[in-house]
mmCIF file of C-alpha atoms and ligand atoms in Angstrom:
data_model
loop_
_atom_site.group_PDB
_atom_site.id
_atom_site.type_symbol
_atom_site.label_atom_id
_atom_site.label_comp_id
_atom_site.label_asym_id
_atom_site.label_seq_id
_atom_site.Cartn_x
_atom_site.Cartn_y
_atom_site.Cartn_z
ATOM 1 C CA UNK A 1 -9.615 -32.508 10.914
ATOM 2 C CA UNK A 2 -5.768 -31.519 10.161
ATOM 3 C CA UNK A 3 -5.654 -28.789 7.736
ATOM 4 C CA UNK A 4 -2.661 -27.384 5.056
ATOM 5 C CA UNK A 5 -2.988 -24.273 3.707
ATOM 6 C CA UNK A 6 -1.293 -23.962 0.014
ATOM 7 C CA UNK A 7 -0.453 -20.399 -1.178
ATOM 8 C CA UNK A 8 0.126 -19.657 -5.041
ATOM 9 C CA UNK A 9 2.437 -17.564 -5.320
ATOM 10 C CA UNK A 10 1.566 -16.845 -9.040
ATOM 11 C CA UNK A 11 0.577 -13.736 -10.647
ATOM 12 C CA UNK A 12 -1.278 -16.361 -13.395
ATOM 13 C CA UNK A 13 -3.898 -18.277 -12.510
ATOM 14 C CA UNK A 14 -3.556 -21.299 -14.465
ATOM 15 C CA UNK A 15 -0.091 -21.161 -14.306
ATOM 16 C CA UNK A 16 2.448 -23.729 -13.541
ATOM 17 C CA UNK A 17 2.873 -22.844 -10.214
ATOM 18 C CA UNK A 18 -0.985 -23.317 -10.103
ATOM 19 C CA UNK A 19 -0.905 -26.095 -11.222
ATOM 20 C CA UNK A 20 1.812 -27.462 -9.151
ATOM 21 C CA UNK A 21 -0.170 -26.413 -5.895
ATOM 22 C CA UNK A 22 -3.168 -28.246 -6.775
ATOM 23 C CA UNK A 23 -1.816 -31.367 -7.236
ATOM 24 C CA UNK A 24 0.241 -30.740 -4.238
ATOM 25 C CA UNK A 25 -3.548 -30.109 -2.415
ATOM 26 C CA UNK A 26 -4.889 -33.174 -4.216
ATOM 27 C CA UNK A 27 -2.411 -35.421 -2.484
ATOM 28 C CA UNK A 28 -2.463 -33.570 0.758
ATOM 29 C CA UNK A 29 -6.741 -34.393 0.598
ATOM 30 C CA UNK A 30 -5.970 -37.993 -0.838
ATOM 31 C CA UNK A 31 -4.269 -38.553 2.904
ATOM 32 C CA UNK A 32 -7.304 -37.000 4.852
ATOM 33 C CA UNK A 33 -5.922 -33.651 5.474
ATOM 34 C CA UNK A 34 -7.875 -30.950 4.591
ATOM 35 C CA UNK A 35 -6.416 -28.615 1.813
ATOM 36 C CA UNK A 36 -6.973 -25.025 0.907
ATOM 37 C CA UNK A 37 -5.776 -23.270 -1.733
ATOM 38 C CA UNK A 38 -5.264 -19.417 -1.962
ATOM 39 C CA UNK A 39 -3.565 -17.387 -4.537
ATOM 40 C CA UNK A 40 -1.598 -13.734 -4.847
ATOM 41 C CA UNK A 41 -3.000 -13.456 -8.724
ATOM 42 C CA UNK A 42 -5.106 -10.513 -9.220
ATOM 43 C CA UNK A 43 -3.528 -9.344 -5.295
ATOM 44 C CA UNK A 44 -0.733 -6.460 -5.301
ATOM 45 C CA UNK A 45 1.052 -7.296 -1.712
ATOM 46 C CA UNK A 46 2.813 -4.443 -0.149
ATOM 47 C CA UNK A 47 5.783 -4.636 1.833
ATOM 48 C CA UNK A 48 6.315 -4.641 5.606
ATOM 49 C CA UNK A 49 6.316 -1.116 7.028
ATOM 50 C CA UNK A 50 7.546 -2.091 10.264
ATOM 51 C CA UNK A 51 5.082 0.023 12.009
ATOM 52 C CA UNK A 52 4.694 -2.914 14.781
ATOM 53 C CA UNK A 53 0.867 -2.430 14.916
ATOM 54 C CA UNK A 54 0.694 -6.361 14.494
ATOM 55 C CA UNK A 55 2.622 -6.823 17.913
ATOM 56 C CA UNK A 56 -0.770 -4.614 19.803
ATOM 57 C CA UNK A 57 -3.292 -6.744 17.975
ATOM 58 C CA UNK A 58 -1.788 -9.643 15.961
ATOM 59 C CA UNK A 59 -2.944 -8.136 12.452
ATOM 60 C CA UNK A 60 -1.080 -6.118 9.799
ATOM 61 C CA UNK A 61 -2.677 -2.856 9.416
ATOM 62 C CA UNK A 62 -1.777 -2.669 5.386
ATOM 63 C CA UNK A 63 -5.613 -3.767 4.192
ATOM 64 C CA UNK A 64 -4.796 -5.702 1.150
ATOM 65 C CA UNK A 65 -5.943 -9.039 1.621
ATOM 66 C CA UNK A 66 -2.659 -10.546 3.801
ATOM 67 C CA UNK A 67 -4.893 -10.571 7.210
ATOM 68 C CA UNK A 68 -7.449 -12.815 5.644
ATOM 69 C CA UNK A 69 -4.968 -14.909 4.651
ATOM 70 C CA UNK A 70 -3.256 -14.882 7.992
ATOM 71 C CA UNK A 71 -6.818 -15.756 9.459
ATOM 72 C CA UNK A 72 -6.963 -19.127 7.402
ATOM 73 C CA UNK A 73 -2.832 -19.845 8.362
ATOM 74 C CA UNK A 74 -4.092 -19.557 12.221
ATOM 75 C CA UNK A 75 -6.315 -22.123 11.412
ATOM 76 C CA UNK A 76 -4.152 -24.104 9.458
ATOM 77 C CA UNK A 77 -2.092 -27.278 10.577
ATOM 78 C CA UNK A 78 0.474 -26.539 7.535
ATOM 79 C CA UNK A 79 1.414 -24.347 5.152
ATOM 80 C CA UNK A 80 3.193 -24.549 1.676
ATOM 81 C CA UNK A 81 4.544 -21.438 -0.521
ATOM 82 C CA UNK A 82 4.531 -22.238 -4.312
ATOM 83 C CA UNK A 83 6.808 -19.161 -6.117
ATOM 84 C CA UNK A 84 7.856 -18.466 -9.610
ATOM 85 C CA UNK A 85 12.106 -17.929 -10.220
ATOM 86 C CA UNK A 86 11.662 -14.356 -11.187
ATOM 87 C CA UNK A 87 15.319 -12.993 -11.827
ATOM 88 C CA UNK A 88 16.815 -16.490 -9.701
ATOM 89 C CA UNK A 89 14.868 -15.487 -6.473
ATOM 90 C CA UNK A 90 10.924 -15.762 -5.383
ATOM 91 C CA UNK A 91 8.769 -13.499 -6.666
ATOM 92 C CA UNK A 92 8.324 -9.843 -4.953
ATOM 93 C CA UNK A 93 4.855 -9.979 -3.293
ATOM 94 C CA UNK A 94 5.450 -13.476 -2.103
ATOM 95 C CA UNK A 95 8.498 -12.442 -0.068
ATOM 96 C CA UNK A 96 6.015 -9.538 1.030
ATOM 97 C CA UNK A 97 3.654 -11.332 2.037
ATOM 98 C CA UNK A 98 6.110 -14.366 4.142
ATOM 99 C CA UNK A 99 7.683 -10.899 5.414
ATOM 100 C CA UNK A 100 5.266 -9.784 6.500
ATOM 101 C CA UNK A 101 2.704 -13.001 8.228
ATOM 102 C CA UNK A 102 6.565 -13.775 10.117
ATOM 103 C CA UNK A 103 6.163 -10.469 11.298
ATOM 104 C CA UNK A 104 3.095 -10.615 12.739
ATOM 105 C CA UNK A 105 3.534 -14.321 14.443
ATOM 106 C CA UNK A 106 6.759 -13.223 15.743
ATOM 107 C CA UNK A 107 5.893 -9.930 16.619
ATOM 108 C CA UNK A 108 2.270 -11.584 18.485
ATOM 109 C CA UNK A 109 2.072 -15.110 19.221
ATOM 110 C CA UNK A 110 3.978 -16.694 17.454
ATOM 111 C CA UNK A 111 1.102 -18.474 15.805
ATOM 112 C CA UNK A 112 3.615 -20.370 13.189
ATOM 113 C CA UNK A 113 5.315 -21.890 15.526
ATOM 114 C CA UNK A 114 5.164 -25.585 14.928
ATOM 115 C CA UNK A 115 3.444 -25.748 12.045
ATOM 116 C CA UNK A 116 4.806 -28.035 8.910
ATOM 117 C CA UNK A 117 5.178 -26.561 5.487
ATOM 118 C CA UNK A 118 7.995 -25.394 3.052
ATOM 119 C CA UNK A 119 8.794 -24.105 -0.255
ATOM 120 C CA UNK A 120 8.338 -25.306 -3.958
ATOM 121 C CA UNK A 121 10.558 -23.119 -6.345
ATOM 122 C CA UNK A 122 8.916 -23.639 -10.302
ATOM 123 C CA UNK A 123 10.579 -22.046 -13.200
ATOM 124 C CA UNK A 124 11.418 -22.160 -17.503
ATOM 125 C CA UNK A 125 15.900 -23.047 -16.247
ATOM 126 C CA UNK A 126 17.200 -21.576 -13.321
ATOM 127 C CA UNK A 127 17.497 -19.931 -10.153
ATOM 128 C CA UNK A 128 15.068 -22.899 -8.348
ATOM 129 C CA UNK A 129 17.463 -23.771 -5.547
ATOM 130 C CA UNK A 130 18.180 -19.857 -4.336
ATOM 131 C CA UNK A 131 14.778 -19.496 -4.454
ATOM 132 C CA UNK A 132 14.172 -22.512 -2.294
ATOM 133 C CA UNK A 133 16.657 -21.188 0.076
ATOM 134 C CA UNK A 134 15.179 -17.524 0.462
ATOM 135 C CA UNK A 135 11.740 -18.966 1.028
ATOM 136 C CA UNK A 136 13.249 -21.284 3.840
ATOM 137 C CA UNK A 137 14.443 -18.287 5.730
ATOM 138 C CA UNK A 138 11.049 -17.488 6.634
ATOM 139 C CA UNK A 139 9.995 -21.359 7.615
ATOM 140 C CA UNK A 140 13.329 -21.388 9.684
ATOM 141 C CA UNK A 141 13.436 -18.015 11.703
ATOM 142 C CA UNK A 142 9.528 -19.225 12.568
ATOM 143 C CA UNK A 143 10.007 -22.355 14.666
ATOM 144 C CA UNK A 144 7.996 -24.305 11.811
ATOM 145 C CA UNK A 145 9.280 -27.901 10.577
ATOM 146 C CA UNK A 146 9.850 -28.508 7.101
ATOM 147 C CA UNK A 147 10.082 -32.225 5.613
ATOM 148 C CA UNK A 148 12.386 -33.010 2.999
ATOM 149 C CA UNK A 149 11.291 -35.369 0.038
ATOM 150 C CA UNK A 150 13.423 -37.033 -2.732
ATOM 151 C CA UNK A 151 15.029 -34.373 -4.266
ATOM 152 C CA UNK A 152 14.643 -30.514 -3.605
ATOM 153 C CA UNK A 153 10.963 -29.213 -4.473
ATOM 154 C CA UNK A 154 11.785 -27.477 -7.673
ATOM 155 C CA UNK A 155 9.611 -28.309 -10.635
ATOM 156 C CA UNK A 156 10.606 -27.291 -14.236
ATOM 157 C CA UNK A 157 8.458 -25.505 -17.049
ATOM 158 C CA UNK A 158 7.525 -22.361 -19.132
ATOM 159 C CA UNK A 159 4.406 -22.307 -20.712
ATOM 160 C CA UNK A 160 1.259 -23.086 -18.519
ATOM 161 C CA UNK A 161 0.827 -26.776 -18.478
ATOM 162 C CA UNK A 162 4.905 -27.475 -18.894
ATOM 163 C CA UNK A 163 5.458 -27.998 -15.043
ATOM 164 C CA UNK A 164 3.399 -30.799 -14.599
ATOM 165 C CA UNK A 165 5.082 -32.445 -17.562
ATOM 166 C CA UNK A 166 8.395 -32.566 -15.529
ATOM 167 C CA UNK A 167 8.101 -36.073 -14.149
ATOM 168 C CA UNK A 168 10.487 -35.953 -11.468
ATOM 169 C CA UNK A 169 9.957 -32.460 -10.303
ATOM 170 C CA UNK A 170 6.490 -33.812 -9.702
ATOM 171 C CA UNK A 171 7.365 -36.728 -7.934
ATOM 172 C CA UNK A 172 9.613 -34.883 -5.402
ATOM 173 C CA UNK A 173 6.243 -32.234 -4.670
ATOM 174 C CA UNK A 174 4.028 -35.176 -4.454
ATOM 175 C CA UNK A 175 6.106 -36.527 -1.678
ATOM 176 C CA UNK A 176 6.839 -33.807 -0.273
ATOM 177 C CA UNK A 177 3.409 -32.820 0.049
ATOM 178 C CA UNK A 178 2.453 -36.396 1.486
ATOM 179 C CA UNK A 179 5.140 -35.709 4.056
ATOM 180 C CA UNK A 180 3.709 -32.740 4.876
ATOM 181 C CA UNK A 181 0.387 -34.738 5.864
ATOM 182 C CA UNK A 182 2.180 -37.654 7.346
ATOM 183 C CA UNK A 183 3.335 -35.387 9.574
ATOM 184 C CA UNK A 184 0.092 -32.908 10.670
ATOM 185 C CA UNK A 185 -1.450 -36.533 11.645
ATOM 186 C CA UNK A 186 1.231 -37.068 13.827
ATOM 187 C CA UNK A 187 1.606 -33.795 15.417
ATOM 188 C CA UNK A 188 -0.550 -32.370 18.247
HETATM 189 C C1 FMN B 1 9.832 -11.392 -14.458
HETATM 190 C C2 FMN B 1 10.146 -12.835 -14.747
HETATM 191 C C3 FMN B 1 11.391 -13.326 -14.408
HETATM 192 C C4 FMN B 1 11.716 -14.672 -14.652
HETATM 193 N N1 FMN B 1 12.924 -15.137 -14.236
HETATM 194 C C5 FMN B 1 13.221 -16.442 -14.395
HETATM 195 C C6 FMN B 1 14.442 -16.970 -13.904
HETATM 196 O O1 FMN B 1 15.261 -16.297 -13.274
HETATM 197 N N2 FMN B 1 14.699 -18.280 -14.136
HETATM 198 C C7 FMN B 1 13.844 -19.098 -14.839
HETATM 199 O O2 FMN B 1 14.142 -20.258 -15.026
HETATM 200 N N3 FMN B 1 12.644 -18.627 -15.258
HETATM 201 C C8 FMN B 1 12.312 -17.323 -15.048
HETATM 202 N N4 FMN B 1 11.093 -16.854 -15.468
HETATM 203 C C9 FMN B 1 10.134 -17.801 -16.068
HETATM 204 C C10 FMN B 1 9.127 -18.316 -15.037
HETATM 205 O O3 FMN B 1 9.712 -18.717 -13.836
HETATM 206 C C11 FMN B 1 8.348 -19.499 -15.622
HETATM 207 O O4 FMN B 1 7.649 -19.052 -16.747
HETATM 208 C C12 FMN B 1 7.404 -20.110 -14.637
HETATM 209 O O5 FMN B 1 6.768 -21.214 -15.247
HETATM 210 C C13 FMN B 1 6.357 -19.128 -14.203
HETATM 211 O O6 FMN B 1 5.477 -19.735 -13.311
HETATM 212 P P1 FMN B 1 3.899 -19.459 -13.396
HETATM 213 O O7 FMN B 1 3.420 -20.102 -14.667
HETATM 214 O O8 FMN B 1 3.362 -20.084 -12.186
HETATM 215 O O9 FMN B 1 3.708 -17.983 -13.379
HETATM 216 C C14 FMN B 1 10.762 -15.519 -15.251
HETATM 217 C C15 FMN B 1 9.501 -15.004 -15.601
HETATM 218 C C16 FMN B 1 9.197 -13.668 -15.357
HETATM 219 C C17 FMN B 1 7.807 -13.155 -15.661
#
């Protein structure tokens, strides 16, 4: 079975970008793709140290939970980064940790290459397009494909529960995540 993996990019748990994830995994399961979901909250994700360790044995020597996510992205058909706007860019560990899983595909074997994925930006006003942008310089440098949908994937909202409110933020995830499973069938 094709599988996406979803990361939360969230320090809150319920959160919207939480919440935008798991419907985002819901519809990705709906089309008979697996779906797993794993999250940064309660995770402090250091920075790349460019030591190149990860080119000798395709793991990141910084032992803080990254390399077991990088174990279920190996696995993984897809992959798609939900980040809070904090300050009109992504969040800090979730740039560490794209920094940081690029560096060890690129540096090893390219294990990203190929797979199908992208970036959903949710915040309160602003900042959600830079952010989508910054998070696409990972998907880009890392030969993976990334489906549009019918607007960019940014979803609006504040307070937990707010983002899923925003109809047509969640209408442009939804199909983007479908996309993202129309096109893991289709791949081999
Ligand atoms: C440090 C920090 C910086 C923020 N910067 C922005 C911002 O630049 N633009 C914006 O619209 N919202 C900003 N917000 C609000 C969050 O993006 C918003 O509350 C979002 O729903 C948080 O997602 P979460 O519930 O998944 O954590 C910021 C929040 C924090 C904690």
């Amino acid at each position: 079975m094709k599988k996406v993996l979803l990361l939360c990019g969230s320090p809150r748990p319920e959160g919207n970008t939480a919440q935008v994830i798991r419907e985002c995994a819901k519809v990705i399961a709906d089309h008979g793709v697996e779906a797993e979901t794993v999250s940064l909250a309660g995770t402090v994700i250091e920075s790349c140290i460019a030591c190149r360790t990860c080119a000798a044995n395709g793991m990141c020597i910084i032992e803080d939970g990254l390399n077991e996510i990088i174990e279920k992205l190996r696995e993984s058909d897809g992959f798609i980064v939900g980040s809070p706007v904090y300050f009109g860019t992504a969040r800090g560990d979730v740039m560490a940790a794209l920094q940081r899983i690029g560096m060890v595909s690129m540096a090893s074997d390219n294990f990203l290459s190929r797979k199908v994925g992208g970036p959903i930006a949710v915040a309160r006003r602003g900042g959600h397009t830079a952010t989508i942008q910054e998070m696409l310089m990972f998907f880009l440098i890392n030969d993976m494909i990334v489906p549009g949908s019918i607007y960019w994937n940014i979803v609006f909202g504040k307070e937990p529960g707010e983002a899923v409110r925003d109809e047509e933020g969640m209408r442009t995830v939804r199909r983007f995540a479908e996309n993202v499973a129309f096109l893991v069938k289709r791949l081999d």
